[in-house]
Amino acid sequence: MDERTKITLDESEIPRRWYNVIPDLPAPPPPPLHPGTGQPVGPEDLAPLFPMELIRQEVSGDRYLDIPDEVIDVYRLWRPTPLFRARRLEQALGTPARIYYKYEGVSPAGSHKPNTAVPQAFYNAAEGTRRLTTETGAGQWGSALAFACAQYGIDCEVWMVRASYDQKPHRRTLMQTWGATVHASPSPITAAGAKILADHPDSPGSLGIAISEAVEVAAADPATRYALGSVLNHVLLHQTVIGEEALKQFAAAGERPPDLIIGCTGGGSNFAGLFLPFLREKLAGRADPVIRAVEPAACPSFTRGIYAYDFGDTAGFTPLMKMHTLGHDFIPDPVHAGGLRYHGMSPLLSHMYELGLFEAVAKQQRECFAAAVTFAKAEGILPAPEPSHALAAVIEEAKRCSESGEEKVLLTALCGHGHFDMTAYERYLAGEIPDFELPQSRIDAALVGLPTV
């Protein structure tokens, strides 16, 4: 087995195709529905928001879709990303497990998000879009789209969840440096935001509210379209470059396929990007990993939400999607893992969860920050709060291996660095980060507003 700590690939090995898991599933996912008619949405329903190529990718039945050369050219700025063997973490934990992490923090925006932001901006530019609107939770997606729009000369307008807008001012500055306009959400400049502020002037915001604002503005202007950083099929598709590279890197290192793959989940894109190519190998009988999603206990859509048709946004502008949801009226508490504060989960991943293709657990915030600090001391990289959830589950499993003596191979996605999250770490180190047990009454109240289908 390879003794390298960092397993790298040449630029010539950047994947040339995205992998679409849908043709390999034992049953197709339920379609999104038009909220007015209750019928499956068609291309004409999505055309005001998305370019036709992304709509085609959203519903494609092809197992692989070619990545345009123009997208590959931008990917070369950071792809392929390194796969690390976390030897120092293994030593610190005294575990016989072999721990690997695919590090996406080397991208210009410091996370996995440019993997989809770049193709989304490219396809929009090719169809003449002049402005893209979007939402962002922690700011990773907003900064990724701002970077991508700068590559193709498109204006970018971002609604940033108020809690993160206040907690992460440097993310906002990064977006503005790349030319984006950034609003705190809820904002008074949209009808959806103004309504929330009228009822709740101190609202911390949510991804659902920010989506409503971005969609409202895009739908009102033919030269403007909307871009989403997670949840939808085409977003998960674009992220599969992560897992495709990891497969090559495991082979290059002479390592057997992982026994356990762990990823954090908010909307599901980085988790899907890592594990879907490995799931293809599992479904074909070439590997047999356990796959585990990790979400925050404060926003537990997999573990405590219900599987039902719901809106993807708070105002009810989006199609109805069958997904694990806490209810589109649910307003998550402003914990620091802003990228995981979404009321729902990717419909595709929700369907796969129902099929039993992976498992899910929830983690409390302090355990996650403790894991992030342990990781940073050993490996030197400060993780974003989002992947700290996955790291907590990795460390938990590694400790089990210490007790059992099992030499399991563990793989996770370190989907971004925490350099813009220092306020969160400052609070944790000062003992000011609370755990939060979400009352069932909060979930029940939000689920009352589920649409009838």
Short mmCIF file of N, CA and C in Angstrom, two decimals, residues 136-140 161 163-164 167-168 205-207 264-267 294-300 332-343 363-366 368-369 372 383-390 415 418 420-421 423-425 427 433-434:
data_model
loop_
_atom_site.label_atom_id
_atom_site.label_comp_id
_atom_site.label_asym_id
_atom_site.label_seq_id
_atom_site.Cartn_x
_atom_site.Cartn_y
_atom_site.Cartn_z
N THR A 136 -27.70 32.09 -0.10
CA THR A 136 -26.57 31.39 0.51
C THR A 136 -26.78 31.34 2.01
N GLY A 137 -26.38 30.20 2.60
CA GLY A 137 -26.52 30.04 4.05
C GLY A 137 -25.28 30.54 4.74
N ALA A 138 -24.21 29.75 4.70
CA ALA A 138 -22.95 30.14 5.35
C ALA A 138 -22.13 31.07 4.48
N GLY A 139 -22.49 31.21 3.21
CA GLY A 139 -21.73 32.05 2.31
C GLY A 139 -20.85 31.28 1.34
N GLN A 140 -20.71 29.96 1.53
CA GLN A 140 -19.88 29.18 0.62
C GLN A 140 -20.46 29.18 -0.79
N VAL A 161 -28.49 34.53 4.26
CA VAL A 161 -29.26 34.37 5.50
C VAL A 161 -28.73 35.32 6.57
N ALA A 163 -28.53 35.54 9.76
CA ALA A 163 -27.65 35.07 10.83
C ALA A 163 -26.21 34.95 10.34
N SER A 164 -26.02 34.42 9.13
CA SER A 164 -24.67 34.29 8.58
C SER A 164 -24.13 35.63 8.07
N GLN A 167 -22.72 36.96 11.14
CA GLN A 167 -21.65 36.16 11.74
C GLN A 167 -20.42 36.06 10.84
N LYS A 168 -20.60 36.17 9.53
CA LYS A 168 -19.52 35.89 8.58
C LYS A 168 -19.34 37.05 7.60
N GLY A 205 -33.56 34.75 9.62
CA GLY A 205 -33.57 34.27 8.25
C GLY A 205 -33.43 32.76 8.17
N SER A 206 -33.59 32.26 6.97
CA SER A 206 -33.41 30.83 6.68
C SER A 206 -33.12 30.68 5.20
N LEU A 207 -32.62 29.52 4.84
CA LEU A 207 -32.38 29.27 3.42
C LEU A 207 -33.68 29.30 2.64
N CYS A 264 -21.32 15.21 5.60
CA CYS A 264 -22.32 16.07 6.23
C CYS A 264 -23.42 16.38 5.21
N THR A 265 -24.62 16.63 5.71
CA THR A 265 -25.74 16.91 4.82
C THR A 265 -26.54 18.12 5.29
N GLY A 266 -26.74 19.05 4.37
CA GLY A 266 -27.65 20.18 4.57
C GLY A 266 -28.72 20.08 3.51
N GLY A 267 -28.29 20.30 2.24
CA GLY A 267 -29.14 20.01 1.10
C GLY A 267 -28.71 18.72 0.43
N VAL A 294 -24.55 12.70 7.91
CA VAL A 294 -24.53 13.30 9.25
C VAL A 294 -25.12 14.71 9.16
N GLU A 295 -26.10 14.98 9.97
CA GLU A 295 -26.78 16.28 9.95
C GLU A 295 -26.79 16.88 11.35
N PRO A 296 -27.04 18.19 11.48
CA PRO A 296 -27.07 18.81 12.80
C PRO A 296 -28.35 18.45 13.55
N ALA A 297 -28.22 18.21 14.84
CA ALA A 297 -29.40 17.92 15.66
C ALA A 297 -30.37 19.09 15.68
N ALA A 298 -29.89 20.29 15.37
CA ALA A 298 -30.75 21.48 15.37
C ALA A 298 -31.59 21.59 14.10
N CYS A 299 -31.25 20.82 13.05
CA CYS A 299 -31.99 20.88 11.78
C CYS A 299 -31.98 19.49 11.14
N PRO A 300 -32.68 18.52 11.79
CA PRO A 300 -32.53 17.11 11.43
C PRO A 300 -33.57 16.61 10.43
N PRO A 332 -34.82 27.43 11.21
CA PRO A 332 -33.80 26.82 12.06
C PRO A 332 -33.18 27.84 13.01
N ASP A 333 -32.75 27.36 14.15
CA ASP A 333 -32.03 28.23 15.07
C ASP A 333 -30.66 28.57 14.47
N PRO A 334 -30.16 29.78 14.73
CA PRO A 334 -28.93 30.25 14.07
C PRO A 334 -27.66 29.62 14.62
N VAL A 335 -27.56 28.28 14.51
CA VAL A 335 -26.31 27.62 14.87
C VAL A 335 -25.28 27.97 13.81
N HIS A 336 -24.02 27.69 14.07
CA HIS A 336 -22.98 28.22 13.20
C HIS A 336 -22.78 27.45 11.91
N ALA A 337 -23.28 26.22 11.82
CA ALA A 337 -23.14 25.48 10.56
C ALA A 337 -24.22 25.95 9.59
N GLY A 338 -24.04 27.17 9.09
CA GLY A 338 -25.07 27.81 8.29
C GLY A 338 -25.43 27.06 7.02
N GLY A 339 -24.46 26.31 6.47
CA GLY A 339 -24.74 25.57 5.25
C GLY A 339 -25.61 24.35 5.47
N LEU A 340 -25.89 23.99 6.72
CA LEU A 340 -26.72 22.84 7.03
C LEU A 340 -28.09 23.26 7.57
N ARG A 341 -28.42 24.54 7.46
CA ARG A 341 -29.68 25.04 8.02
C ARG A 341 -30.76 25.12 6.93
N TYR A 342 -31.19 24.00 6.43
CA TYR A 342 -32.24 23.98 5.41
C TYR A 342 -33.36 23.06 5.88
N HIS A 343 -34.60 23.47 5.64
CA HIS A 343 -35.73 22.71 6.18
C HIS A 343 -35.92 21.36 5.50
N LYS A 363 -25.90 15.02 14.88
CA LYS A 363 -24.85 15.36 15.83
C LYS A 363 -25.12 16.70 16.49
N GLN A 364 -24.72 16.80 17.76
CA GLN A 364 -24.80 18.06 18.47
C GLN A 364 -23.59 18.94 18.14
N GLN A 365 -23.80 20.24 18.28
CA GLN A 365 -22.82 21.19 17.79
C GLN A 365 -21.48 21.13 18.52
N ARG A 366 -21.50 20.99 19.85
CA ARG A 366 -20.24 21.01 20.60
C ARG A 366 -19.37 19.80 20.27
N CYS A 368 -19.24 18.40 17.45
CA CYS A 368 -18.69 18.67 16.11
C CYS A 368 -17.51 19.63 16.18
N PHE A 369 -17.63 20.69 16.97
CA PHE A 369 -16.51 21.62 17.11
C PHE A 369 -15.32 20.96 17.79
N ALA A 372 -13.60 19.05 15.21
CA ALA A 372 -12.89 19.94 14.29
C ALA A 372 -11.56 20.40 14.90
N PRO A 383 -11.32 23.03 9.71
CA PRO A 383 -12.49 22.69 8.91
C PRO A 383 -13.60 23.74 9.05
N ALA A 384 -14.39 23.89 8.00
CA ALA A 384 -15.62 24.66 8.14
C ALA A 384 -16.54 23.94 9.12
N PRO A 385 -17.46 24.67 9.77
CA PRO A 385 -18.37 24.00 10.72
C PRO A 385 -19.20 22.89 10.10
N GLU A 386 -19.50 23.00 8.80
CA GLU A 386 -20.33 21.97 8.17
C GLU A 386 -19.66 20.60 8.17
N PRO A 387 -18.45 20.44 7.61
CA PRO A 387 -17.83 19.12 7.63
C PRO A 387 -17.38 18.66 9.00
N SER A 388 -17.40 19.56 9.99
CA SER A 388 -17.08 19.10 11.35
C SER A 388 -18.07 18.04 11.81
N HIS A 389 -19.29 18.06 11.26
CA HIS A 389 -20.28 17.03 11.60
C HIS A 389 -19.82 15.66 11.11
N ALA A 390 -19.32 15.63 9.88
CA ALA A 390 -18.79 14.37 9.35
C ALA A 390 -17.56 13.92 10.13
N CYS A 415 -15.33 19.25 3.00
CA CYS A 415 -15.89 20.00 1.87
C CYS A 415 -15.52 21.48 1.87
N GLY A 418 -12.37 26.46 7.22
CA GLY A 418 -13.11 27.33 8.13
C GLY A 418 -12.50 28.70 8.32
N PHE A 420 -13.19 31.51 7.15
CA PHE A 420 -14.16 32.60 7.30
C PHE A 420 -15.14 32.34 8.43
N ASP A 421 -14.83 31.36 9.26
CA ASP A 421 -15.73 30.96 10.35
C ASP A 421 -15.10 31.18 11.72
N THR A 423 -15.42 33.49 13.90
CA THR A 423 -16.34 33.88 14.98
C THR A 423 -16.91 32.64 15.67
N ALA A 424 -17.23 31.64 14.88
CA ALA A 424 -17.76 30.40 15.44
C ALA A 424 -16.72 29.72 16.33
N TYR A 425 -15.47 29.64 15.84
CA TYR A 425 -14.43 29.02 16.65
C TYR A 425 -14.12 29.85 17.90
N ARG A 427 -16.22 31.60 19.57
CA ARG A 427 -17.29 31.32 20.54
C ARG A 427 -17.11 29.93 21.16
N ILE A 433 -20.60 28.14 22.75
CA ILE A 433 -21.40 27.41 21.76
C ILE A 433 -22.32 26.44 22.51
N PRO A 434 -23.63 26.59 22.36
CA PRO A 434 -24.55 25.69 23.07
C PRO A 434 -24.91 24.48 22.20
#
